[in-house]
Coordinates of C-alpha atoms and ligand atoms in Angstrom, one line a residue:
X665 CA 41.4 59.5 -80.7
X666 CA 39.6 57.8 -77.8
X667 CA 39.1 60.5 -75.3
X668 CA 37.0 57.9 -73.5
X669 CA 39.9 55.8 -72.1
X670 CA 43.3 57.5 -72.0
X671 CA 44.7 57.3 -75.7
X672 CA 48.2 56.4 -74.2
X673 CA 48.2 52.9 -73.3
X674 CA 51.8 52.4 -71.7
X675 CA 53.1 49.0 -72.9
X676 CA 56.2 47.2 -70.7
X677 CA 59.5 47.3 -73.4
X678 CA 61.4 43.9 -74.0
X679 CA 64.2 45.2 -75.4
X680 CA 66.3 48.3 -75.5
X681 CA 66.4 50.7 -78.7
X682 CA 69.4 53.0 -79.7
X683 CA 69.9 55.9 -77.2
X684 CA 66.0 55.9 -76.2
X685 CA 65.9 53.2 -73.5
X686 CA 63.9 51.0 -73.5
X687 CA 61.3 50.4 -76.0
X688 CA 58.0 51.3 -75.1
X689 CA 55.2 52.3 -76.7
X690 CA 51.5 54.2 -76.8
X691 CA 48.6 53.1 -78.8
X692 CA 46.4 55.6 -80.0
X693 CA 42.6 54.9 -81.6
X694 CA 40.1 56.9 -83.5
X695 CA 37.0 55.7 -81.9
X696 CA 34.8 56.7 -85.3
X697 CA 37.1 54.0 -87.2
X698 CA 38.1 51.4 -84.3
X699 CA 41.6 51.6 -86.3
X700 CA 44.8 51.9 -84.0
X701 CA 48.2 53.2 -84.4
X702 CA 50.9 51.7 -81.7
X703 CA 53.3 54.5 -81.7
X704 CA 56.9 54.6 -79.5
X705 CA 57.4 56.6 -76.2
X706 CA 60.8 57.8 -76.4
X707 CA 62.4 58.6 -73.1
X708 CA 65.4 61.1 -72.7
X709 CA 68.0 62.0 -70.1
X710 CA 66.2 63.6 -67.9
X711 CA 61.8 64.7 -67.9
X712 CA 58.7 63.5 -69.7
X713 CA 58.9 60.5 -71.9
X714 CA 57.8 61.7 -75.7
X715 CA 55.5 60.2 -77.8
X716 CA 57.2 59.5 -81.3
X717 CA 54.4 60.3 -83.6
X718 CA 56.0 60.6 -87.4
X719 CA 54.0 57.4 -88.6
X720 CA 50.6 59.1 -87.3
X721 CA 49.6 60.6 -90.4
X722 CA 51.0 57.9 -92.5
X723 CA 49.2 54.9 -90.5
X724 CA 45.7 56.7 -89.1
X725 CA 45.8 60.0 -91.4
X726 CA 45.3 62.3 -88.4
X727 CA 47.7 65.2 -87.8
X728 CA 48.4 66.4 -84.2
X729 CA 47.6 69.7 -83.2
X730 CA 49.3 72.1 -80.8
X731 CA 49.4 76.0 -81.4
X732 CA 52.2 77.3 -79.8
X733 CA 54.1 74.0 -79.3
X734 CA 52.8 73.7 -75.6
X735 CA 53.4 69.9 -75.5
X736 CA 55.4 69.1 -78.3
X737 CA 59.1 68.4 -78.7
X738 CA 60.4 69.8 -82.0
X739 CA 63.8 68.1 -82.0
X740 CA 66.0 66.2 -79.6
X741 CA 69.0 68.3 -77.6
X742 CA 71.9 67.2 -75.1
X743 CA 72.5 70.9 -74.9
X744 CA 69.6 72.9 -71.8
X745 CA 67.5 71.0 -69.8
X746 CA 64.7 72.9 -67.9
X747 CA 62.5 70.8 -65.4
X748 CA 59.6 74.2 -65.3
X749 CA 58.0 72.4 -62.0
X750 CA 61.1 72.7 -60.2
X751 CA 62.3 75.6 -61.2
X752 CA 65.4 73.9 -62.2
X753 CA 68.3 75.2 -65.6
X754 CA 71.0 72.7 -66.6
X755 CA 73.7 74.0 -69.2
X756 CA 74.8 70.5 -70.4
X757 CA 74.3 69.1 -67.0
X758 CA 75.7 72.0 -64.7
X759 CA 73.3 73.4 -62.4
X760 CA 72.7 77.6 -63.7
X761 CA 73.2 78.2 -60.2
X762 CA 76.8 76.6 -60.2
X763 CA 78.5 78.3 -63.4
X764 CA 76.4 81.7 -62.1
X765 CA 78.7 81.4 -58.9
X766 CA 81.9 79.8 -60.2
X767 CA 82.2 80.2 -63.7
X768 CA 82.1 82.9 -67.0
X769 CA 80.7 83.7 -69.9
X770 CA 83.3 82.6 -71.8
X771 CA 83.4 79.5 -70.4
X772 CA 80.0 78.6 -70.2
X773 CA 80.0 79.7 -73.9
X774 CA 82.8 76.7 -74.9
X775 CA 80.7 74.5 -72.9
X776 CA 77.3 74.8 -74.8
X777 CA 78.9 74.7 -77.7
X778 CA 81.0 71.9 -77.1
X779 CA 79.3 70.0 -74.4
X780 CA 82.1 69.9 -72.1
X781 CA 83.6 72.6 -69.5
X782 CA 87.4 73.7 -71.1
X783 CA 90.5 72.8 -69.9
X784 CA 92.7 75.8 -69.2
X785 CA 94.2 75.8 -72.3
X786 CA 90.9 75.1 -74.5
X787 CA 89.3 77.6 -73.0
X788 CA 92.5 80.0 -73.3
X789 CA 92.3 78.8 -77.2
X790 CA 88.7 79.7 -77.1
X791 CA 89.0 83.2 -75.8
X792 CA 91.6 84.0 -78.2
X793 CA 89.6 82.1 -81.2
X794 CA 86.9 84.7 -79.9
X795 CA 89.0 87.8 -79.7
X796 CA 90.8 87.4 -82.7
X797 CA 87.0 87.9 -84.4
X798 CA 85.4 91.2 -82.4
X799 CA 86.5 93.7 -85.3
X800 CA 83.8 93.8 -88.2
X801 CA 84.5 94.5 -91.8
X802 CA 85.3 98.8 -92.3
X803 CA 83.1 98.3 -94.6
X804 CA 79.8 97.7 -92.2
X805 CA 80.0 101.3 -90.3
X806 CA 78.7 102.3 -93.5
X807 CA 75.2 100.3 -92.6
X808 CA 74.7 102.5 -89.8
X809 CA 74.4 105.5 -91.8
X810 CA 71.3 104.4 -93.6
X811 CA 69.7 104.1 -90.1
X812 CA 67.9 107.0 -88.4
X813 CA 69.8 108.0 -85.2
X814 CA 66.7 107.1 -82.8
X815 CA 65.8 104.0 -84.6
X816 CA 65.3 101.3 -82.1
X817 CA 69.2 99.1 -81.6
X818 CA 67.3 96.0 -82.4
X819 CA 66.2 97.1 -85.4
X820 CA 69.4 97.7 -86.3
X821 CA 71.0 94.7 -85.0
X822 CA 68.4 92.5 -87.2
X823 CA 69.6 94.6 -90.3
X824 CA 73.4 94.7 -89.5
X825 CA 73.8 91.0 -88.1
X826 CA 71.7 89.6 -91.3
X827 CA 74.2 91.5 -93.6
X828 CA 77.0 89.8 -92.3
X829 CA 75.9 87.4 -94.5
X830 CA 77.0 89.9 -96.9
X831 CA 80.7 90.0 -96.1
X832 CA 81.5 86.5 -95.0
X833 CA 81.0 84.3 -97.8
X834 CA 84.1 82.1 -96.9
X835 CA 82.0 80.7 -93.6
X836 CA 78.2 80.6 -95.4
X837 CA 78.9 76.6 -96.5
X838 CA 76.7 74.9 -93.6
X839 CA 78.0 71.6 -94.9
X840 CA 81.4 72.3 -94.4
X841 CA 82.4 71.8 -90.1
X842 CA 85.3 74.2 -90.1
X843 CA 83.2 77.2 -92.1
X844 CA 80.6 76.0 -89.2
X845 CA 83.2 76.9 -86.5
X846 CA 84.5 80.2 -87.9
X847 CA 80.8 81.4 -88.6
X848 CA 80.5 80.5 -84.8
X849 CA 83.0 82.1 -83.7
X850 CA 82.4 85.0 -86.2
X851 CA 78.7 85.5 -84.4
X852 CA 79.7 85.2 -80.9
X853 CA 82.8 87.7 -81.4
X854 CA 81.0 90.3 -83.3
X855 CA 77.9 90.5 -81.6
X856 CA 78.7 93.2 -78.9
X857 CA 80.8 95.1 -81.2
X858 CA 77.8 95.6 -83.2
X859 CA 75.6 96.1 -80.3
X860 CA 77.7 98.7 -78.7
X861 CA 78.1 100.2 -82.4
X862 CA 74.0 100.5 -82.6
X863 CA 74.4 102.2 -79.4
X864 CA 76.9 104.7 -80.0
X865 CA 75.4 105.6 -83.4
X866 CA 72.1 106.3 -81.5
X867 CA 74.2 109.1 -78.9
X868 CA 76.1 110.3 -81.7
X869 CA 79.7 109.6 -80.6
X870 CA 82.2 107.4 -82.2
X871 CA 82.5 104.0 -82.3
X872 CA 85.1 102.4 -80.2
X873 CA 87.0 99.5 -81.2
X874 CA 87.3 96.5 -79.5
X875 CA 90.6 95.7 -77.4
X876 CA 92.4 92.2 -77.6
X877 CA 93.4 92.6 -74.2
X878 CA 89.9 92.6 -72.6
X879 CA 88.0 89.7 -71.5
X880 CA 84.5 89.5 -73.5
X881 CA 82.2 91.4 -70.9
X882 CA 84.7 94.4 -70.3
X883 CA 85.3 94.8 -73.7
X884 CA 81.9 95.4 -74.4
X885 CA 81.8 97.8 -71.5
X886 CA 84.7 99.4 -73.3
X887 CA 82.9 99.9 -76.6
X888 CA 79.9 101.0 -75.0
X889 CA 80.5 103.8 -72.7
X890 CA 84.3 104.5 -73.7
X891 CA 84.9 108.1 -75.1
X892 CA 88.1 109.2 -77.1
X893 CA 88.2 112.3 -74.5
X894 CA 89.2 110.0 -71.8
X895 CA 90.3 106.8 -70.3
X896 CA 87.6 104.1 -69.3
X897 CA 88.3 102.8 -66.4
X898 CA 86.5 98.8 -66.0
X899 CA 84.6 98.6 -63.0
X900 CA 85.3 94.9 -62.0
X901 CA 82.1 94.9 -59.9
X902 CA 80.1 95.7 -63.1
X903 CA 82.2 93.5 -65.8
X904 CA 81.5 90.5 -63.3
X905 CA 77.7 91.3 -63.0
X906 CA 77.5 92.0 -67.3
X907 CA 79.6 88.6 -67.5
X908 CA 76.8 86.7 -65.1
X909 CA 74.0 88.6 -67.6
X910 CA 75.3 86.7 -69.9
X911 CA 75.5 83.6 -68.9
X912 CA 72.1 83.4 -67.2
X913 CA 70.6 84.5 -70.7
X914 CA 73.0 82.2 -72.8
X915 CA 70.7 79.4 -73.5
X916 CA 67.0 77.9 -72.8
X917 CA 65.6 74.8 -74.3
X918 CA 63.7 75.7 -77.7
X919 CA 62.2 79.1 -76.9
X920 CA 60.8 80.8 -79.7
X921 CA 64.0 82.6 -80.8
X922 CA 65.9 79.4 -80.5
X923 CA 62.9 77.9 -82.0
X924 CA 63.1 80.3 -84.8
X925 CA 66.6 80.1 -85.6
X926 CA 67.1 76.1 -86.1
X927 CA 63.5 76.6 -88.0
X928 CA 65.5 79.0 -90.1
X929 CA 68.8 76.8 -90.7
X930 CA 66.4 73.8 -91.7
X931 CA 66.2 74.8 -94.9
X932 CA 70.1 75.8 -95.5
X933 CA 69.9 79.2 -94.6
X934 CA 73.3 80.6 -94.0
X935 CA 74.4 80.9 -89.9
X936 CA 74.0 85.0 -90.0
X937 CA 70.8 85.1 -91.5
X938 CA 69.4 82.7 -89.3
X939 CA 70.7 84.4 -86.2
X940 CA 69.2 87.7 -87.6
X941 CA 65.6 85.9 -87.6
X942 CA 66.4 84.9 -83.8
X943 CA 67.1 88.6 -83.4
X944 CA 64.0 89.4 -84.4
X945 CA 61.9 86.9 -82.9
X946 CA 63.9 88.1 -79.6
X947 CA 62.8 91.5 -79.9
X948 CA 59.0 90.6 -79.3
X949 CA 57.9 92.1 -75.4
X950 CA 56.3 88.6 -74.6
X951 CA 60.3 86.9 -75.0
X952 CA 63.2 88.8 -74.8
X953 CA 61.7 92.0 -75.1
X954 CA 60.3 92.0 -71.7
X955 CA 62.9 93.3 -69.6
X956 CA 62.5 96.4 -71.5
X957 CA 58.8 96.2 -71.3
X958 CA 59.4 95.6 -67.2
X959 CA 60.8 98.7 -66.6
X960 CA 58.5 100.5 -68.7
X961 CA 56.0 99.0 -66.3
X962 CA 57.8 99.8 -63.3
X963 CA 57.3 103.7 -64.2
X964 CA 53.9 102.9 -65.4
X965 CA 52.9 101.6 -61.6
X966 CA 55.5 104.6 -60.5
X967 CA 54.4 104.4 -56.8
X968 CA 54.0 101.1 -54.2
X969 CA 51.0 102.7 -53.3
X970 CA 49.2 102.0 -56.8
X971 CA 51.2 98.4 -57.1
X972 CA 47.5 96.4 -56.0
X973 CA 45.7 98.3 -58.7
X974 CA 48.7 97.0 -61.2
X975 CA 48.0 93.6 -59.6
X976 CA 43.9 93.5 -60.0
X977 CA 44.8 94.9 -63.9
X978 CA 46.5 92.0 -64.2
X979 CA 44.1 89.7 -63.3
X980 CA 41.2 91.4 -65.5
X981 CA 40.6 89.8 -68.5
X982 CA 39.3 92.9 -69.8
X983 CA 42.1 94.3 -69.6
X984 CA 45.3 93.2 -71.7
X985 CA 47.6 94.4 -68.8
X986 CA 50.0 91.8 -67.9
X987 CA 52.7 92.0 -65.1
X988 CA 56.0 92.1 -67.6
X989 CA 58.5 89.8 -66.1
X990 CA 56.3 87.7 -64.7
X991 CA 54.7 83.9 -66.3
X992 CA 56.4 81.6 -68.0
X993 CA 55.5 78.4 -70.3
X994 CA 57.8 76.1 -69.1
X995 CA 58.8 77.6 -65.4
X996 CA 55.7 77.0 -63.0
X997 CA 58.2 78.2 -60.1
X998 CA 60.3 80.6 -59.7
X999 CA 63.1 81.5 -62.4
X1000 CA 66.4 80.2 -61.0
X1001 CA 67.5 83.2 -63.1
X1002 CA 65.7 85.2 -61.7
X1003 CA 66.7 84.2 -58.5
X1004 CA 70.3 84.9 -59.4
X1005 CA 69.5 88.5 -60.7
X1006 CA 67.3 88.9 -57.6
X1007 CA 70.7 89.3 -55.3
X1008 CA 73.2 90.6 -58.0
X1009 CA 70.6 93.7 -58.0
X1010 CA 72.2 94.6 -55.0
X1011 CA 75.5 94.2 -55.3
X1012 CA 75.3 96.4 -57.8
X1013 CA 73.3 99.1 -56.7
X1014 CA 76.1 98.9 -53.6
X1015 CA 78.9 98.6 -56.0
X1016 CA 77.3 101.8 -57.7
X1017 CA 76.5 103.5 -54.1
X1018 CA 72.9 103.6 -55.0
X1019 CA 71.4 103.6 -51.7
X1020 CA 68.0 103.8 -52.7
X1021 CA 66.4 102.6 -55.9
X1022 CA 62.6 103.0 -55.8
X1023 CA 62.1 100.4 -58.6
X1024 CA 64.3 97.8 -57.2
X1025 CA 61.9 98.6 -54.0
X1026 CA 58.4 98.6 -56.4
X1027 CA 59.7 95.5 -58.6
X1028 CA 60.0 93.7 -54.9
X1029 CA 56.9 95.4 -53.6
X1030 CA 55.1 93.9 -56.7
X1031 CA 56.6 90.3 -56.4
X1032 CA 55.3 90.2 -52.7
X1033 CA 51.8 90.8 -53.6
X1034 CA 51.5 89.2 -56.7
X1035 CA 53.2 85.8 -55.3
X1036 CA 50.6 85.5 -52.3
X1037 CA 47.7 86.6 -54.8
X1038 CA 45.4 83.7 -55.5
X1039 CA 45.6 84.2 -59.6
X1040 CA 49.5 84.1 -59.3
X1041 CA 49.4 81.2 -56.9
X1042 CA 47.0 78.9 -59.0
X1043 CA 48.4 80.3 -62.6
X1044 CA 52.0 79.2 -61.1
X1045 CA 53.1 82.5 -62.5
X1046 CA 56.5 83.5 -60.6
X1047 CA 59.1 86.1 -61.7
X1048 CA 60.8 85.3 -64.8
X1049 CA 64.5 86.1 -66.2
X1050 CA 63.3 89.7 -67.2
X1051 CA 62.1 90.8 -63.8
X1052 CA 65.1 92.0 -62.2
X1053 CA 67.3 92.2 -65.5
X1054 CA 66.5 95.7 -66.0
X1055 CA 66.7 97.4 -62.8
X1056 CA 70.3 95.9 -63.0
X1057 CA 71.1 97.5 -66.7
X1058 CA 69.8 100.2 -66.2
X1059 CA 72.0 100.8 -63.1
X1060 CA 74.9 99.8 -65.1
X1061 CA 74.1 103.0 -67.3
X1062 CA 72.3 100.9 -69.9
X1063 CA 69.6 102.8 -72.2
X1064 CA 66.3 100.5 -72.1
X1065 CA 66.4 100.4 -75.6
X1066 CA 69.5 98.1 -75.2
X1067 CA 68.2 95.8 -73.2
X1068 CA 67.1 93.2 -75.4
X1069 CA 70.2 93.9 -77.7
X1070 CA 71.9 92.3 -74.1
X1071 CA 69.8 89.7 -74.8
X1072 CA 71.0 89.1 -77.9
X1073 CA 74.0 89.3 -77.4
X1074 CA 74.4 86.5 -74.9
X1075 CA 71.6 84.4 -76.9
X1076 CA 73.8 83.9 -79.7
X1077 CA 75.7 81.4 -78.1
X1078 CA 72.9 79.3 -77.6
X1079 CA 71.8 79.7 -80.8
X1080 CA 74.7 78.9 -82.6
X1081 CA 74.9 76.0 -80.2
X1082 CA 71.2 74.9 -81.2
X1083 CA 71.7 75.8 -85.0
X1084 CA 74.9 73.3 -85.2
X1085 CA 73.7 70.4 -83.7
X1086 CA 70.9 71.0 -85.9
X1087 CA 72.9 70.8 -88.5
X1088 CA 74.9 67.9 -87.2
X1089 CA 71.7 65.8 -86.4
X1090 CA 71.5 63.0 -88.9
X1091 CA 67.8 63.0 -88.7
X1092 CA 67.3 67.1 -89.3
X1093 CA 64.7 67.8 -91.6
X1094 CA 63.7 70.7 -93.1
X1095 CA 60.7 72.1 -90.6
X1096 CA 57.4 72.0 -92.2
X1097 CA 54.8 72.1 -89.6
X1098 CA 51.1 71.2 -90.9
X1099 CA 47.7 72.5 -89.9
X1100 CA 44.1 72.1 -89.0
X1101 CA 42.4 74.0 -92.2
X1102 CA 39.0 75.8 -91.5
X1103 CA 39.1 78.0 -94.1
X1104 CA 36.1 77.2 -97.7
X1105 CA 36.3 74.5 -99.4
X1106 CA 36.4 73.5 -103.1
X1107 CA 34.5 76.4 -104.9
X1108 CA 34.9 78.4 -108.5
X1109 CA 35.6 81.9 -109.9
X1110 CA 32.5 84.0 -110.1
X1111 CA 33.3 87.0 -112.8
X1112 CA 32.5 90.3 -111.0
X1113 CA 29.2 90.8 -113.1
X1114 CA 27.8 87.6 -111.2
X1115 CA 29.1 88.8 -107.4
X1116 CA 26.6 89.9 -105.3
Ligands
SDX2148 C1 61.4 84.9 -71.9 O1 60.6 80.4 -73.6 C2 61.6 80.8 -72.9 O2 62.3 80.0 -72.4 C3 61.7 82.3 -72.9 C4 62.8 82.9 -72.0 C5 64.2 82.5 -72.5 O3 65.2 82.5 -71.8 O4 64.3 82.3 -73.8 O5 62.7 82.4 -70.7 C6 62.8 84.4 -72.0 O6 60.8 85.2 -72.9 C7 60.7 85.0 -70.5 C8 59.2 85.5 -70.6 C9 59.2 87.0 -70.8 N1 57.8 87.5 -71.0 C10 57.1 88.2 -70.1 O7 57.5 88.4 -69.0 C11 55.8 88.7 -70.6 C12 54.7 88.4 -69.6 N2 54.5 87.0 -69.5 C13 53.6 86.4 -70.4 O8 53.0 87.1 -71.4 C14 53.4 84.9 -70.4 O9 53.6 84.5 -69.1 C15 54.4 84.2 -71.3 C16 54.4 84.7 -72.7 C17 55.8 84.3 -70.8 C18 54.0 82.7 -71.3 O10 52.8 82.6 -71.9 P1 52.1 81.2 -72.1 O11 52.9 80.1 -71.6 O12 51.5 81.1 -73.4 O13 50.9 81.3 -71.0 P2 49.6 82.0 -71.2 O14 49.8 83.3 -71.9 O15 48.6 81.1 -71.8 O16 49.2 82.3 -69.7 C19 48.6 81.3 -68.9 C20 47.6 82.0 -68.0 C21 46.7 82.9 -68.8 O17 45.4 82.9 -68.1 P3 44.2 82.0 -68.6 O18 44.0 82.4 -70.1 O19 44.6 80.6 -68.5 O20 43.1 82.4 -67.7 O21 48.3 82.9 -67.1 C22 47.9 84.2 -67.4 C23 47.3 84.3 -68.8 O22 46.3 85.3 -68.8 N3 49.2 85.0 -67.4 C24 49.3 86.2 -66.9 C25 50.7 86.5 -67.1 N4 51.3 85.5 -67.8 C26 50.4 84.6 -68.0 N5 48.5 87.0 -66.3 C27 49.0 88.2 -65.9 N6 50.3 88.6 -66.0 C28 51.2 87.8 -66.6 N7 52.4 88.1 -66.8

């Protein structure tokens, strides 16, 4: 690649292709050989222009190479956008600000998965569609016997949610649209019920079932902290902050558990075992399991007072202390998640009458310093979605270990999203990322006797 000149050359188009506007085009050149590959530059919706690059190896026998997919687009999606430099979230279009404020999980569900906000009856159809799937198979409680009580709720919703693929063989055919939908609907619906499940195996009490008269977030309030000894009251304050949990965490471009689950589905793999492998790519402290890992930081740092040592930690390369919560790849401002989580912290802390919540005050304490801190300010690292997530939970009465399991729980809309219009895409192919091999080259078996 010419690294002398800049390898894109942009050429003007004369004529439109398919849905790509108009056709332009980079050309890239191995200076060693002189040969050159013109390659298109595909341009979207909305941000950067991509180069196509699937005749590289074929026409100049070079692969690219990106760990970590920093600047390269795996697929093409109508479903998130994310513009990082803005600090800016579109669900199909709508402004993450605009649904947080106006509309609900449920609805911002049917509208990633269907690319359109519901009329009043689809979405009524929806809910129901949804409701009428929140009971799992008898069958499954017996799962959560073979599980320690303390074992970690993720580990146990990677186990349970994969052997769903064990029960539901009448919605495993990927190539059939309608099996598509109920398997959908299957994941979204059963998700907390499992969750809550996990939760109430790990205190010991009894599992609750769920209740076709509650909306989606204050039925999963209900399985969780309902008891058989007495009635649970919903706290409309809290079902309205778990519902906006949810929809902030619903979706987010191809992040690694998104990432992992159409990865998964590109070979054929059925919908539940795919959405287990998200699960578990989830549970990792540098994605979803950092609101967990936040909170643990939080009462690591324990006092304002020690919040610049925290900070200078931080900053040490030395030292693989990172501020949880905070960095992102894409965002280089701040989270308009985070933002959103930022003021429902204190409506629920009011709603709750918690007057005085030292980590709410050391998590804002923290973010003061760390965004006028030099490193933070040149790194562009801002709160992310995890920052203010847990203080919230673990107001709400939340155990940290089910943090991510919240997570989850609203990720597996967007994954089922993602996963069919993988499926859907004409041009899907199974993923099979190459490499730049450093390893030995050609050499032969030595028989022990002639090792040295
Ligand atoms: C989620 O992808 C998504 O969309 C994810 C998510 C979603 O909704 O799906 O948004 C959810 O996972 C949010 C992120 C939660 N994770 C954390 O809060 C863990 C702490 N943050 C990081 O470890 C980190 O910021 C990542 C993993 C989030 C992003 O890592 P990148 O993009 O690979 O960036 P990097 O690790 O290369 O960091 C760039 C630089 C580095 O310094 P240099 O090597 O360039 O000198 O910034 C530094 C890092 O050392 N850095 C941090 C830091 N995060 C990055 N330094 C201190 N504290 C941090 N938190």
């Amino acid at each position: 690649m010419d690294t002398k000149t800049p390898a894109a050359k942009v050429k003007s188009s004369t004529s439109k292709d398919g849905n790509h506007g108009a056709r332009e085009s980079c050309t890239v050149t191995d200076n060693a050989t002189g040969q050159s590959v013109e390659l298109p530059l595909l341009s979207g919706t909305l941000g950067p222009k991509v180069v196509d690059i699937r005749r590289l190896y074929a026409d100049l026998g070079h692969f690219t190479f990106d760990p970590g997919y920093t600047a390269t687009g795996s697929c093409e999606s109508k479903i998130t956008y994310i513009d990082g430099d803005k600090g800016e979230l579109f669900y199909r279009g709508y402004p993450i600000e605009e649904l947080a404020e106006h509309s609900d999980f449920m609805e911002a569900a049917y509208l990633l998965l269907n690319g359109e906000l519901p009329t009043a009856g689809q979405k009524k159809k929806f809910e129901r569609d949804i409701t009428m799937h929140t009971m799992v198979h008898e069958q499954l409680i017996a799962f959560f016997r073979g599980f320690r009580r303390d074992a970690h709720p993720m580990a146990v919703m990677c186990g349970v949610v994969g052997a769903l693929s064990a029960f539901y063989h009448d919605s495993t055919d990927i190539n059939d649209p309608q099996q598509r939908v109920i398997a959908s609907h299957r994941l979204i619906a059963k998700m907390p019920t499992i969750a809550a499940m996990a939760y109430k195996y790990s205190v010991g009490q009894p599992f609750v079932y769920p209740r076709n008269d509650l909306k989606y977030a204050e039925n999963f309030l209900h399985m969780m902290f309902a008891v058989p000894a007495e009635e649970y009251k919903i706290n409309p304050v809290l079902a309205r902050a778990m519902d906006l949990i949810f929809i902030l965490h619903a979706d987010h471009e191809q992040n690694a558990s998104t990432s992992t689950v159409r990865l998964a589905g590109s070979s054929g793999a059925n919908p539940f075992a795919c959405i287990a492998a998200g699960i578990a790519s989830l549970w990792g402290p540098s994605h979803g399991g950092a609101n967990e890992a936040v909170l643990k930081m939080l009462m690591q740092i324990g006092d304002k007072s020690r919040v610049p040592e925290f900070v200078e930690r931080a900053k040490d390369k030395n030292d693989n202390f990172r501020l949880m919560g905070f960095g992102h790849r894409v965002y280089k401002n701040y989270d308009p998640r985070a933002a959103v989580l930022r003021k429902s912290c204190h409506a629920v802390l009011d709603e709750l009458g918690v007057r005085d919540e030292p980590l709410l005050d050391l998590a804002m304490e923290l973010e003061r310093i760390a965004l006028h801190d030099p490193y933070f300010v040149e790194k562009k690292l801002y709160p992310n979605v995890d920052f203010y997530s847990g203080i919230i939970l673990r107001a709400m009465g939340f155990p940290m270990s089910m943090f991510t399991v919240l997570f989850a729980i609203a990720r597996t809309v967007g994954w089922v999203a993602q996963w069919n219009e993988m499926i859907e895409d004409p041009n899907a192919k199974i993923g099979r990322p190459r490499q730049l091999y450093t390893g030995k080259a050609l050499r032969h078996y030595l028989p022990v006797t002639k090792r040295g």
